[in-house]
mmCIF file of C-alpha atoms in Angstrom:
data_model
loop_
_atom_site.group_PDB
_atom_site.id
_atom_site.type_symbol
_atom_site.label_atom_id
_atom_site.label_comp_id
_atom_site.label_asym_id
_atom_site.label_seq_id
_atom_site.Cartn_x
_atom_site.Cartn_y
_atom_site.Cartn_z
ATOM 1 C CA MET M 4 15.330 -35.341 -15.580
ATOM 2 C CA ASP M 5 16.651 -34.700 -19.087
ATOM 3 C CA CYS M 6 18.649 -31.745 -17.743
ATOM 4 C CA TYR M 7 20.176 -33.891 -15.006
ATOM 5 C CA GLU M 8 21.061 -36.724 -17.388
ATOM 6 C CA ALA M 9 22.692 -34.232 -19.768
ATOM 7 C CA GLY M 10 24.796 -32.782 -16.935
ATOM 8 C CA ALA M 11 22.880 -29.494 -16.981
ATOM 9 C CA TYR M 12 22.634 -29.450 -13.198
ATOM 10 C CA ARG M 13 21.608 -25.822 -12.813
ATOM 11 C CA GLY M 14 18.785 -26.413 -15.279
ATOM 12 C CA ALA M 15 17.737 -29.538 -13.376
ATOM 13 C CA VAL M 16 17.472 -27.521 -10.166
ATOM 14 C CA LEU M 17 15.329 -24.887 -11.895
ATOM 15 C CA MET M 18 13.022 -27.467 -13.473
ATOM 16 C CA VAL M 19 12.503 -29.445 -10.260
ATOM 17 C CA TRP M 20 11.827 -26.222 -8.341
ATOM 18 C CA ALA M 21 9.227 -25.233 -10.966
ATOM 19 C CA ALA M 22 7.593 -28.673 -10.660
ATOM 20 C CA THR M 23 7.529 -28.339 -6.873
ATOM 21 C CA MET M 24 5.845 -24.942 -7.010
ATOM 22 C CA GLU M 25 3.345 -26.202 -9.587
ATOM 23 C CA HIS M 26 2.522 -29.075 -7.229
ATOM 24 C CA ILE M 27 1.932 -26.628 -4.375
ATOM 25 C CA TYR M 28 -0.260 -24.468 -6.650
ATOM 26 C CA SER M 29 -2.280 -27.559 -7.604
ATOM 27 C CA VAL M 30 -2.794 -28.577 -3.974
ATOM 28 C CA ILE M 31 -4.056 -25.065 -3.208
ATOM 29 C CA GLU M 32 -6.350 -25.089 -6.241
ATOM 30 C CA GLY M 33 -7.636 -28.576 -5.415
ATOM 31 C CA HIS M 34 -8.732 -27.668 -1.901
ATOM 32 C CA ARG M 35 -12.310 -26.394 -1.639
ATOM 33 C CA GLN M 36 -11.241 -23.421 0.496
ATOM 34 C CA GLY M 37 -7.632 -23.245 -0.739
ATOM 35 C CA PHE M 38 -7.575 -19.736 -2.154
ATOM 36 C CA LYS M 39 -9.745 -18.367 0.657
ATOM 37 C CA LEU M 40 -7.452 -19.822 3.344
ATOM 38 C CA LEU M 41 -4.370 -18.502 1.568
ATOM 39 C CA GLU M 42 -5.823 -15.026 1.057
ATOM 40 C CA THR M 43 -6.824 -14.809 4.723
ATOM 41 C CA GLU M 44 -3.219 -15.439 5.776
ATOM 42 C CA ASN M 45 -1.831 -13.283 2.962
ATOM 43 C CA PHE M 46 -3.953 -10.355 4.142
ATOM 44 C CA LYS M 47 -2.971 -10.845 7.800
ATOM 45 C CA ARG M 48 0.722 -10.967 6.988
ATOM 46 C CA TYR M 49 1.102 -8.505 4.095
ATOM 47 C CA GLU M 50 -1.934 -6.179 3.895
ATOM 48 C CA LYS M 51 0.183 -3.068 4.522
ATOM 49 C CA ALA M 52 3.103 -4.130 2.309
ATOM 50 C CA SER M 53 3.576 -2.309 -0.979
ATOM 51 C CA PHE M 54 3.734 -5.638 -2.822
ATOM 52 C CA TYR M 55 0.448 -7.002 -1.399
ATOM 53 C CA ARG M 56 -1.868 -8.544 -3.992
ATOM 54 C CA LYS M 57 -5.056 -10.485 -3.379
ATOM 55 C CA ILE M 58 -4.997 -14.206 -4.053
ATOM 56 C CA ARG M 59 -8.230 -15.357 -5.698
ATOM 57 C CA LYS M 60 -7.097 -17.849 -8.331
ATOM 58 C CA LYS M 61 -4.110 -19.907 -9.414
ATOM 59 C CA ASN M 62 -2.631 -17.228 -11.683
ATOM 60 C CA ASP M 63 -2.527 -14.793 -8.743
ATOM 61 C CA LEU M 64 0.052 -17.068 -7.120
ATOM 62 C CA LEU M 65 2.511 -16.204 -9.890
ATOM 63 C CA TYR M 66 2.714 -12.660 -8.520
ATOM 64 C CA VAL M 67 3.580 -13.765 -4.987
ATOM 65 C CA ASN M 68 7.271 -14.056 -4.173
ATOM 66 C CA ASP M 69 8.128 -17.733 -3.597
ATOM 67 C CA GLY M 70 9.570 -17.045 -0.140
ATOM 68 C CA ASN M 71 6.461 -15.121 0.896
ATOM 69 C CA LEU M 72 4.212 -17.841 -0.493
ATOM 70 C CA LEU M 73 5.981 -20.441 1.644
ATOM 71 C CA LEU M 74 5.256 -18.384 4.769
ATOM 72 C CA ILE M 75 1.614 -17.895 3.779
ATOM 73 C CA CYS M 76 1.202 -21.613 3.079
ATOM 74 C CA GLU M 77 2.590 -22.481 6.504
ATOM 75 C CA ASP M 78 0.292 -19.916 8.135
ATOM 76 C CA ALA M 79 -2.680 -21.437 6.274
ATOM 77 C CA GLY M 80 -1.753 -24.948 7.429
ATOM 78 C CA LEU M 81 -0.830 -26.375 4.025
ATOM 79 C CA PHE M 82 2.432 -27.584 5.513
ATOM 80 C CA ASN M 83 4.371 -27.268 8.748
ATOM 81 C CA LYS M 84 7.579 -25.524 9.791
ATOM 82 C CA ASN M 85 9.719 -28.528 8.821
ATOM 83 C CA ALA M 86 8.345 -28.590 5.282
ATOM 84 C CA ARG M 87 8.833 -24.830 4.999
ATOM 85 C CA SER M 88 12.445 -25.260 6.121
ATOM 86 C CA ILE M 89 13.058 -27.857 3.397
ATOM 87 C CA LEU M 90 11.449 -25.563 0.829
ATOM 88 C CA GLU M 91 13.413 -22.495 1.965
ATOM 89 C CA ASP M 92 16.691 -24.419 1.702
ATOM 90 C CA ALA M 93 15.688 -25.570 -1.776
ATOM 91 C CA LEU M 94 14.724 -22.011 -2.745
ATOM 92 C CA LYS M 95 18.197 -20.791 -1.768
ATOM 93 C CA THR M 96 19.741 -23.422 -4.037
ATOM 94 C CA ARG M 97 17.283 -22.535 -6.788
ATOM 95 C CA ASN M 98 18.212 -18.856 -6.521
ATOM 96 C CA ARG M 99 21.945 -19.602 -6.654
ATOM 97 C CA CYS M 100 21.359 -21.673 -9.797
ATOM 98 C CA GLY M 101 18.855 -19.323 -11.417
ATOM 99 C CA HIS M 102 20.959 -16.171 -11.349
ATOM 100 C CA PRO M 103 24.387 -15.436 -12.828
ATOM 101 C CA THR M 104 26.335 -15.970 -9.608
ATOM 102 C CA GLY M 105 29.164 -18.163 -10.828
ATOM 103 C CA TYR M 106 27.906 -20.837 -8.451
ATOM 104 C CA VAL M 107 28.739 -24.362 -9.604
ATOM 105 C CA VAL M 108 26.288 -26.984 -8.420
ATOM 106 C CA GLY M 109 27.576 -30.539 -8.308
ATOM 107 C CA ARG M 110 25.882 -33.775 -9.247
ATOM 108 C CA GLU M 111 25.504 -34.997 -5.663
ATOM 109 C CA GLU M 112 23.994 -31.696 -4.514
ATOM 110 C CA VAL M 113 21.435 -31.942 -7.304
ATOM 111 C CA VAL M 114 20.601 -35.538 -6.355
ATOM 112 C CA VAL M 115 19.942 -34.470 -2.754
ATOM 113 C CA PHE M 116 17.926 -31.444 -3.950
ATOM 114 C CA ILE M 117 15.743 -33.593 -6.212
ATOM 115 C CA GLU M 118 15.269 -36.416 -3.709
ATOM 116 C CA ARG M 119 14.398 -34.059 -0.872
ATOM 117 C CA LEU M 120 11.705 -32.283 -2.889
ATOM 118 C CA ILE M 121 10.249 -35.397 -4.500
ATOM 119 C CA ASN M 122 10.233 -37.489 -1.312
ATOM 120 C CA ASN M 123 8.846 -34.806 0.998
ATOM 121 C CA ILE M 124 6.903 -32.257 -1.050
ATOM 122 C CA ILE M 125 5.887 -33.552 -4.481
ATOM 123 C CA SER M 126 4.966 -36.966 -3.031
ATOM 124 C CA GLY M 127 2.543 -35.210 -0.695
ATOM 125 C CA ALA M 128 4.260 -36.599 2.410
ATOM 126 C CA MET M 129 4.562 -33.133 3.979
ATOM 127 C CA VAL M 130 2.013 -31.126 1.981
ATOM 128 C CA ASP M 131 -1.599 -31.620 2.962
ATOM 129 C CA TRP M 132 -4.430 -29.728 4.552
ATOM 130 C CA ASP M 133 -6.258 -31.408 7.433
#
């Protein structure tokens, strides 16, 4: 929130995205079968891909592309299609802000970005295994 209050909106987007992904990692780690469920879906979806890596522990998640991880999490039942859609939209904004694109993110866009992720993902409202 310090970034947002200082007017560093791109930085605020990056920090909130990082917090969101850390929350997702923690939910996976906190589930008794979390890594097993994720690896099962990872293998089904990407076993023949050149970038395939096994997921056995939290640090392994750092090597999985965020977009691919969102698909695997949906496949594993961590969240549904609507949550994935919110996360994919947020990832697009994160990527525009995290790379030298010349993109200027405004205050209101950042407010919506933050509220959407906090209210739906970080709060746990749309992220939960049965």
